[in-house]
Amino acid sequence: MTSSTARVVVLGGGILGVSTAAHLARSGASVDLVTEAAPASGASGRSLAWLNSAGPRSTAYHSLRTLALDRWRTLAHREDLGHAVRFDGGLTWAAPGASHRERHARELSIGYDSRWLAPGEVARWTPGVDPAAVAEEGAVFNPGEGWADLPTVVAVLLERFRADGGRLRTGAGPARVVVAGGRARGVRTASGEVLDADVVVLATGAAVPRDLARLGVAVPEDTPVALLVETEPVGHALRAVLNTPRVAVRPTPAGTLVLDSGWAEREVVVHGDPLDGRHEVRERTVEGLLAEATRVLAGNPPLRAARRGVGPKPIPGDGEPVVGPVGAVPGLHVLFTHSGATLGVVLGEFTAREVLTGEPVPLLAPFRLERFA
């Protein structure tokens, strides 16, 4: 294929699918982007969207994530997204009885920007945090980290996609990959319409394992049902992302805060298949998240919930991305990762390159589906 002759259908309206479609259209391909519901209505619409490479990771994964942060800065500058993509750092501290000293030392050893702050130093580096809530040993501050408001970014990328000739089909319902003659030939929407393609890109988030299983391809997953709570607008000075033992917090362009936590995730009651959307969130869970966020914010402002998002959070079985061609189904590429927010822009770029050139991107070699075989 050449960029001018390639016909591609991208399935999935989150940051991964939209970024891929936008890069393909910019390169001159004929692209249909098909979404089950509205764009960014799945995991991208209920993501903390913390942009980072913190924590223990393989060398290859860390390298990919640091490249991803660079691409986010480029996109924010080019598209004037300073209101929706911010790099004001990330702050974290350990739970009682634990320590982040080893984490800080490891980050320094690999060149990741990492500062150790005593509780009394936190306000100078990242205003809006109550020093009394910080662990007595101190906290790790990563100045190069940030956050993105993914629905805003997705909307901007879709504008670019359409301007470059891309065709957007929203609300198409669950679509399936059409396989004929041993290879992917297009996509069939819920209404029965078939869109022919030379290549199909599958970026349906938590539904990827189910969609691949229908084609006889297995991919291990560790996908939980996650909860994100957004507050009503509140006056606050917080600019960084907080990852504390009991709550993660980040600001939004609208002056609200979004909150999540592992313990709150575990309290969601799932009825039946997690993909069916029958999830129950207890009020005590929401109130608990709000109380934990109040405790870590300067001035301990009262917080009220305005919106909650609940649904599957895509996570491959080994925690690392699954990216690239599906060997068992020629003509099909897949994107399945826990770190969709951080990796969304760079994986869209690399996937578009692989689709159009047929040449593998060496940086993606450790993240192929075949590793599970």
CSV table of C-alpha atoms in Angstrom, one decimal:
chain,number,residue,atom,x,y,z
A,1,MET,CA,0.0,0.0,0.0
A,2,THR,CA,0.9,3.6,-0.3
A,3,SER,CA,-0.5,6.4,1.8
A,4,SER,CA,-2.7,7.6,-1.0
A,5,THR,CA,-4.2,4.1,-1.8
A,6,ALA,CA,-4.6,2.6,1.7
A,7,ARG,CA,-8.1,2.0,3.0
A,8,VAL,CA,-8.2,1.6,6.8
A,9,VAL,CA,-11.0,1.2,9.2
A,10,VAL,CA,-10.2,2.0,12.9
A,11,LEU,CA,-12.5,0.6,15.5
A,12,GLY,CA,-12.6,2.5,18.8
A,13,GLY,CA,-13.3,6.2,19.7
A,14,GLY,CA,-10.9,6.5,22.6
A,15,ILE,CA,-7.6,8.3,22.6
A,16,LEU,CA,-5.8,5.3,21.0
A,17,GLY,CA,-8.2,4.8,18.1
A,18,VAL,CA,-8.7,8.5,17.5
A,19,SER,CA,-4.9,9.3,17.6
A,20,THR,CA,-4.3,6.4,15.1
A,21,ALA,CA,-7.0,7.6,12.8
A,22,ALA,CA,-5.8,11.2,12.9
A,23,HIS,CA,-2.2,10.1,12.1
A,24,LEU,CA,-3.4,7.9,9.2
A,25,ALA,CA,-5.6,10.6,7.7
A,26,ARG,CA,-2.8,13.2,8.0
A,27,SER,CA,-0.6,10.8,6.0
A,28,GLY,CA,-3.1,10.6,3.2
A,29,ALA,CA,-4.8,7.3,3.8
A,30,SER,CA,-8.6,6.8,3.3
A,31,VAL,CA,-9.8,6.3,6.8
A,32,ASP,CA,-13.1,5.4,8.5
A,33,LEU,CA,-13.2,5.7,12.3
A,34,VAL,CA,-16.1,3.7,13.8
A,35,THR,CA,-17.2,4.1,17.4
A,36,GLU,CA,-19.7,2.0,19.3
A,37,ALA,CA,-21.1,5.1,21.1
A,38,ALA,CA,-19.9,8.7,21.4
A,39,PRO,CA,-16.2,9.4,21.1
A,40,ALA,CA,-14.3,9.2,24.5
A,41,SER,CA,-17.4,7.6,26.1
A,42,GLY,CA,-15.5,4.5,27.3
A,43,ALA,CA,-12.3,4.3,29.3
A,44,SER,CA,-10.9,7.5,27.9
A,45,GLY,CA,-13.9,9.4,29.3
A,46,ARG,CA,-13.3,8.1,32.9
A,47,SER,CA,-9.5,8.0,33.1
A,48,LEU,CA,-7.4,9.9,35.7
A,49,ALA,CA,-5.2,10.5,32.6
A,50,TRP,CA,-2.0,10.8,34.6
A,51,LEU,CA,0.9,11.2,32.1
A,52,ASN,CA,4.0,9.5,33.6
A,53,SER,CA,6.6,6.8,33.6
A,54,ALA,CA,6.7,6.4,37.4
A,55,GLY,CA,7.0,3.1,39.2
A,56,PRO,CA,8.8,-0.1,38.4
A,57,ARG,CA,8.8,-0.8,34.7
A,58,SER,CA,10.9,-2.7,32.2
A,59,THR,CA,13.5,-0.7,30.4
A,60,ALA,CA,11.7,-1.0,27.1
A,61,TYR,CA,8.4,0.1,28.6
A,62,HIS,CA,10.0,3.1,30.4
A,63,SER,CA,11.6,4.2,27.1
A,64,LEU,CA,8.3,4.1,25.3
A,65,ARG,CA,6.6,6.1,28.0
A,66,THR,CA,9.2,8.8,28.1
A,67,LEU,CA,8.9,9.1,24.3
A,68,ALA,CA,5.1,9.4,24.9
A,69,LEU,CA,5.6,12.3,27.2
A,70,ASP,CA,7.6,14.1,24.6
A,71,ARG,CA,4.8,13.5,22.0
A,72,TRP,CA,2.2,14.9,24.4
A,73,ARG,CA,4.2,18.1,24.8
A,74,THR,CA,4.5,18.5,21.1
A,75,LEU,CA,0.8,18.0,20.6
A,76,ALA,CA,-0.1,20.4,23.3
A,77,HIS,CA,2.1,23.1,21.7
A,78,ARG,CA,1.0,22.5,18.1
A,79,GLU,CA,-2.7,22.4,18.9
A,80,ASP,CA,-2.7,25.1,21.6
A,81,LEU,CA,-3.9,22.6,24.2
A,82,GLY,CA,-2.3,24.3,27.3
A,83,HIS,CA,-5.7,24.3,29.1
A,84,ALA,CA,-6.2,20.6,28.6
A,85,VAL,CA,-2.7,19.1,28.7
A,86,ARG,CA,-0.6,20.2,31.7
A,87,PHE,CA,2.9,19.3,33.0
A,88,ASP,CA,2.8,20.6,36.5
A,89,GLY,CA,4.3,17.4,38.0
A,90,GLY,CA,3.2,14.4,40.1
A,91,LEU,CA,3.4,14.0,43.8
A,92,THR,CA,3.2,10.7,45.7
A,93,TRP,CA,3.9,9.4,49.2
A,94,ALA,CA,3.9,6.0,50.9
A,95,ALA,CA,1.2,4.4,53.1
A,96,PRO,CA,2.0,4.0,56.8
A,97,GLY,CA,4.5,1.3,57.3
A,98,ALA,CA,5.9,1.6,53.8
A,99,SER,CA,8.6,3.8,52.2
A,100,HIS,CA,9.2,5.4,48.8
A,101,ARG,CA,12.9,5.9,49.4
A,102,GLU,CA,13.8,2.9,47.2
A,103,ARG,CA,11.5,4.2,44.5
A,104,HIS,CA,13.1,7.6,44.5
A,105,ALA,CA,16.6,6.0,44.3
A,106,ARG,CA,15.6,3.8,41.4
A,107,GLU,CA,14.1,6.8,39.5
A,108,LEU,CA,17.3,8.7,40.0
A,109,SER,CA,19.4,5.8,38.7
A,110,ILE,CA,17.5,5.7,35.4
A,111,GLY,CA,17.5,9.5,34.9
A,112,TYR,CA,13.8,10.1,35.7
A,113,ASP,CA,13.4,13.5,37.2
A,114,SER,CA,12.7,12.8,40.8
A,115,ARG,CA,12.8,15.1,43.9
A,116,TRP,CA,12.6,14.1,47.5
A,117,LEU,CA,10.5,16.6,49.5
A,118,ALA,CA,10.0,16.9,53.2
A,119,PRO,CA,6.4,17.6,54.2
A,120,GLY,CA,7.3,21.3,54.8
A,121,GLU,CA,8.7,21.6,51.3
A,122,VAL,CA,5.7,20.3,49.5
A,123,ALA,CA,3.8,23.6,49.3
A,124,ARG,CA,6.7,25.4,47.5
A,125,TRP,CA,6.9,22.7,44.8
A,126,THR,CA,3.3,21.8,44.4
A,127,PRO,CA,0.7,24.2,46.0
A,128,GLY,CA,-2.7,23.0,47.0
A,129,VAL,CA,-1.6,20.0,49.2
A,130,ASP,CA,-2.1,19.8,52.9
A,131,PRO,CA,1.4,19.2,54.4
A,132,ALA,CA,-0.2,17.4,57.4
A,133,ALA,CA,-1.5,14.7,55.1
A,134,VAL,CA,2.0,13.9,53.7
A,135,ALA,CA,3.9,10.9,55.1
A,136,GLU,CA,6.3,11.8,57.8
A,137,GLU,CA,9.2,10.5,55.8
A,138,GLY,CA,8.4,12.8,52.9
A,139,ALA,CA,7.2,12.5,49.3
A,140,VAL,CA,8.5,12.0,45.8
A,141,PHE,CA,7.8,14.8,43.4
A,142,ASN,CA,8.3,14.2,39.6
A,143,PRO,CA,8.3,17.6,37.9
A,144,GLY,CA,8.1,16.2,34.3
A,145,GLU,CA,4.7,14.4,34.9
A,146,GLY,CA,1.3,15.8,34.0
A,147,TRP,CA,-2.3,15.1,33.0
A,148,ALA,CA,-4.6,15.4,30.0
A,149,ASP,CA,-8.3,16.0,29.7
A,150,LEU,CA,-8.8,13.2,27.2
A,151,PRO,CA,-12.3,14.2,26.0
A,152,THR,CA,-11.0,17.6,25.0
A,153,VAL,CA,-8.0,16.2,23.3
A,154,VAL,CA,-10.1,13.6,21.4
A,155,ALA,CA,-12.4,16.4,20.2
A,156,VAL,CA,-9.4,18.4,18.9
A,157,LEU,CA,-7.9,15.3,17.1
A,158,LEU,CA,-11.3,14.5,15.5
A,159,GLU,CA,-11.4,18.0,14.1
A,160,ARG,CA,-8.0,17.4,12.6
A,161,PHE,CA,-9.1,14.0,11.4
A,162,ARG,CA,-12.1,15.3,9.5
A,163,ALA,CA,-10.2,18.2,8.1
A,164,ASP,CA,-7.8,15.7,6.6
A,165,GLY,CA,-10.6,13.8,4.9
A,166,GLY,CA,-11.3,11.2,7.6
A,167,ARG,CA,-14.8,9.8,7.9
A,168,LEU,CA,-16.3,9.5,11.4
A,169,ARG,CA,-19.1,7.1,12.2
A,170,THR,CA,-20.4,7.4,15.8
A,171,GLY,CA,-23.0,5.3,17.5
A,172,ALA,CA,-22.4,2.4,15.2
A,173,GLY,CA,-23.0,-0.1,18.0
A,174,PRO,CA,-20.7,-3.2,18.6
A,175,ALA,CA,-18.9,-3.7,15.3
A,176,ARG,CA,-17.0,-6.8,14.2
A,177,VAL,CA,-14.0,-7.5,12.0
A,178,VAL,CA,-14.9,-9.1,8.7
A,179,VAL,CA,-12.4,-11.9,7.8
A,180,ALA,CA,-12.5,-13.5,4.4
A,181,GLY,CA,-9.9,-15.5,2.6
A,182,GLY,CA,-7.9,-15.8,5.8
A,183,ARG,CA,-7.4,-12.0,6.3
A,184,ALA,CA,-9.2,-9.0,7.6
A,185,ARG,CA,-11.3,-7.4,4.9
A,186,GLY,CA,-13.2,-4.7,6.7
A,187,VAL,CA,-15.8,-4.1,9.5
A,188,ARG,CA,-19.4,-4.9,9.9
A,189,THR,CA,-21.4,-2.4,12.1
A,190,ALA,CA,-24.3,-3.4,14.3
A,191,SER,CA,-26.7,-2.4,11.5
A,192,GLY,CA,-25.1,-4.8,9.1
A,193,GLU,CA,-23.3,-2.2,7.0
A,194,VAL,CA,-19.9,-3.5,5.8
A,195,LEU,CA,-17.0,-1.1,5.4
A,196,ASP,CA,-14.3,-2.6,3.2
A,197,ALA,CA,-10.6,-2.1,4.1
A,198,ASP,CA,-7.1,-3.2,3.4
A,199,VAL,CA,-6.3,-2.9,7.1
A,200,VAL,CA,-8.4,-2.9,10.3
A,201,VAL,CA,-7.1,-1.4,13.5
A,202,LEU,CA,-8.8,-2.8,16.6
A,203,ALA,CA,-8.7,-0.3,19.5
A,204,THR,CA,-11.8,-1.1,21.4
A,205,GLY,CA,-10.3,-0.8,24.9
A,206,ALA,CA,-11.5,-3.4,27.4
A,207,ALA,CA,-13.4,-5.2,24.6
A,208,VAL,CA,-10.3,-6.1,22.7
A,209,PRO,CA,-9.9,-9.6,24.3
A,210,ARG,CA,-13.5,-10.4,23.5
A,211,ASP,CA,-13.2,-9.1,19.9
A,212,LEU,CA,-10.0,-11.1,19.3
A,213,ALA,CA,-11.5,-14.2,20.9
A,214,ARG,CA,-14.2,-14.1,18.2
A,215,LEU,CA,-11.4,-14.5,15.7
A,216,GLY,CA,-9.8,-17.4,17.5
A,217,VAL,CA,-7.0,-15.2,19.0
A,218,ALA,CA,-6.4,-15.2,22.8
A,219,VAL,CA,-4.9,-12.3,24.7
A,220,PRO,CA,-4.5,-12.5,28.5
A,221,GLU,CA,-6.1,-9.7,30.4
A,222,ASP,CA,-6.3,-8.4,34.0
A,223,THR,CA,-9.1,-5.9,33.4
A,224,PRO,CA,-10.9,-4.6,36.5
A,225,VAL,CA,-14.0,-2.4,36.7
A,226,ALA,CA,-12.8,1.1,37.8
A,227,LEU,CA,-14.5,4.1,39.2
A,228,LEU,CA,-13.8,7.8,38.6
A,229,VAL,CA,-15.6,10.5,40.5
A,230,GLU,CA,-15.6,14.2,39.4
A,231,THR,CA,-16.4,16.9,41.9
A,232,GLU,CA,-18.4,20.1,41.5
A,233,PRO,CA,-16.2,23.2,40.7
A,234,VAL,CA,-14.1,24.1,43.7
A,235,GLY,CA,-11.6,26.9,44.4
A,236,HIS,CA,-8.2,25.3,44.8
A,237,ALA,CA,-4.5,25.8,44.0
A,238,LEU,CA,-3.8,22.2,43.0
A,239,ARG,CA,-2.0,21.8,39.6
A,240,ALA,CA,-0.1,18.6,40.0
A,241,VAL,CA,-1.4,15.0,40.0
A,242,LEU,CA,-1.6,13.5,43.5
A,243,ASN,CA,-1.1,9.8,44.0
A,244,THR,CA,-1.6,9.2,47.8
A,245,PRO,CA,-2.2,5.9,49.7
A,246,ARG,CA,-6.0,6.4,49.7
A,247,VAL,CA,-6.9,8.7,46.8
A,248,ALA,CA,-5.5,10.0,43.5
A,249,VAL,CA,-6.5,13.5,42.5
A,250,ARG,CA,-6.0,15.8,39.6
A,251,PRO,CA,-7.5,19.1,38.4
A,252,THR,CA,-9.5,19.6,35.3
A,253,PRO,CA,-9.8,22.6,32.9
A,254,ALA,CA,-13.3,23.2,34.3
A,255,GLY,CA,-12.1,23.9,37.8
A,256,THR,CA,-13.3,20.5,39.1
A,257,LEU,CA,-11.3,17.6,40.5
A,258,VAL,CA,-11.3,13.9,39.4
A,259,LEU,CA,-10.6,11.2,41.9
A,260,ASP,CA,-10.0,7.5,42.0
A,261,SER,CA,-8.4,4.8,44.2
A,262,GLY,CA,-7.7,1.1,44.2
A,263,TRP,CA,-9.9,0.5,47.3
A,264,ALA,CA,-12.8,2.3,45.7
A,265,GLU,CA,-12.4,0.2,42.5
A,266,ARG,CA,-12.6,-3.0,44.6
A,267,GLU,CA,-15.9,-1.8,46.1
A,268,VAL,CA,-17.7,-1.6,42.8
A,269,VAL,CA,-20.3,-4.4,42.5
A,270,VAL,CA,-20.2,-6.0,39.1
A,271,HIS,CA,-23.4,-7.8,37.9
A,272,GLY,CA,-22.7,-10.3,35.1
A,273,ASP,CA,-20.3,-9.6,32.3
A,274,PRO,CA,-18.2,-6.5,33.1
A,275,LEU,CA,-18.6,-5.3,29.5
A,276,ASP,CA,-22.4,-5.2,29.8
A,277,GLY,CA,-22.2,-2.1,32.0
A,278,ARG,CA,-24.3,-3.4,35.0
A,279,HIS,CA,-22.2,-2.0,37.7
A,280,GLU,CA,-23.3,-0.8,41.2
A,281,VAL,CA,-21.5,2.0,43.0
A,282,ARG,CA,-22.3,2.5,46.6
A,283,GLU,CA,-22.8,6.0,48.0
A,284,ARG,CA,-20.4,5.2,50.8
A,285,THR,CA,-17.7,4.6,48.3
A,286,VAL,CA,-18.2,7.9,46.6
A,287,GLU,CA,-18.4,9.7,50.0
A,288,GLY,CA,-15.3,7.9,51.0
A,289,LEU,CA,-13.3,9.1,48.0
A,290,LEU,CA,-14.5,12.7,48.5
A,291,ALA,CA,-13.5,12.6,52.2
A,292,GLU,CA,-10.0,11.2,51.4
A,293,ALA,CA,-9.5,14.0,48.8
A,294,THR,CA,-10.6,16.7,51.2
A,295,ARG,CA,-8.1,15.4,53.7
A,296,VAL,CA,-5.1,15.8,51.3
A,297,LEU,CA,-6.0,19.2,49.9
A,298,ALA,CA,-4.8,22.5,51.5
A,299,GLY,CA,-7.6,24.0,53.5
A,300,ASN,CA,-9.5,20.7,53.5
A,301,PRO,CA,-12.3,22.1,51.3
A,302,PRO,CA,-15.6,20.3,51.3
A,303,LEU,CA,-16.2,18.4,48.1
A,304,ARG,CA,-19.4,17.3,46.4
A,305,ALA,CA,-19.7,14.8,43.6
A,306,ALA,CA,-21.0,16.0,40.2
A,307,ARG,CA,-20.4,12.9,38.1
A,308,ARG,CA,-19.2,9.4,38.3
A,309,GLY,CA,-17.8,7.1,35.6
A,310,VAL,CA,-17.7,3.4,36.1
A,311,GLY,CA,-16.6,0.7,33.7
A,312,PRO,CA,-13.8,-1.7,32.6
A,313,LYS,CA,-10.3,-0.4,32.7
A,314,PRO,CA,-8.2,-2.3,30.0
A,315,ILE,CA,-5.2,-4.0,31.4
A,316,PRO,CA,-3.2,-6.8,29.5
A,317,GLY,CA,-2.3,-9.8,31.5
A,318,ASP,CA,1.3,-8.9,32.1
A,319,GLY,CA,0.6,-5.2,32.5
A,320,GLU,CA,2.4,-4.1,29.3
A,321,PRO,CA,1.0,-2.9,26.0
A,322,VAL,CA,-0.2,-5.2,23.2
A,323,VAL,CA,0.5,-3.4,20.0
A,324,GLY,CA,0.9,-4.3,16.3
A,325,PRO,CA,-0.1,-6.8,13.7
A,326,VAL,CA,-2.2,-9.9,14.7
A,327,GLY,CA,-0.2,-12.7,13.1
A,328,ALA,CA,-3.2,-15.1,12.9
A,329,VAL,CA,-5.3,-12.6,11.1
A,330,PRO,CA,-3.3,-10.7,8.4
A,331,GLY,CA,-4.5,-7.2,7.8
A,332,LEU,CA,-5.5,-6.7,11.5
A,333,HIS,CA,-3.6,-4.5,13.9
A,334,VAL,CA,-4.4,-4.3,17.6
A,335,LEU,CA,-3.9,-1.7,20.4
A,336,PHE,CA,-4.6,-2.9,24.0
A,337,THR,CA,-3.0,-1.2,27.0
A,338,HIS,CA,-3.5,0.0,30.5
A,339,SER,CA,-1.6,3.2,29.9
A,340,GLY,CA,-3.8,4.5,27.1
A,341,ALA,CA,-3.6,8.1,28.3
A,342,THR,CA,0.2,8.2,28.5
A,343,LEU,CA,0.7,6.2,25.3
A,344,GLY,CA,-2.2,7.4,23.2
A,345,VAL,CA,-0.4,9.9,21.0
A,346,VAL,CA,2.8,8.0,20.4
A,347,LEU,CA,1.1,4.6,19.8
A,348,GLY,CA,-1.2,6.3,17.3
A,349,GLU,CA,1.8,7.6,15.4
A,350,PHE,CA,3.7,4.3,15.5
A,351,THR,CA,0.7,2.2,14.5
A,352,ALA,CA,-0.1,4.5,11.5
A,353,ARG,CA,3.5,4.2,10.4
A,354,GLU,CA,3.4,0.4,10.6
A,355,VAL,CA,0.1,0.2,8.8
A,356,LEU,CA,1.2,2.4,5.9
A,357,THR,CA,4.8,1.2,5.5
A,358,GLY,CA,4.5,-2.5,6.5
A,359,GLU,CA,7.8,-1.9,8.4
A,360,PRO,CA,7.9,-2.7,12.1
A,361,VAL,CA,8.8,0.0,14.6
A,362,PRO,CA,11.7,-1.5,16.5
A,363,LEU,CA,10.6,0.2,19.8
A,364,LEU,CA,7.4,-1.9,19.7
A,365,ALA,CA,9.1,-5.3,19.4
A,366,PRO,CA,8.7,-6.2,23.1
A,367,PHE,CA,5.0,-5.4,23.0
A,368,ARG,CA,3.7,-7.8,20.3
A,369,LEU,CA,0.8,-10.1,20.8
A,370,GLU,CA,3.0,-13.1,20.0
A,371,ARG,CA,4.8,-12.9,23.3
A,372,PHE,CA,1.9,-14.6,25.0
A,373,ALA,CA,2.2,-17.6,22.6
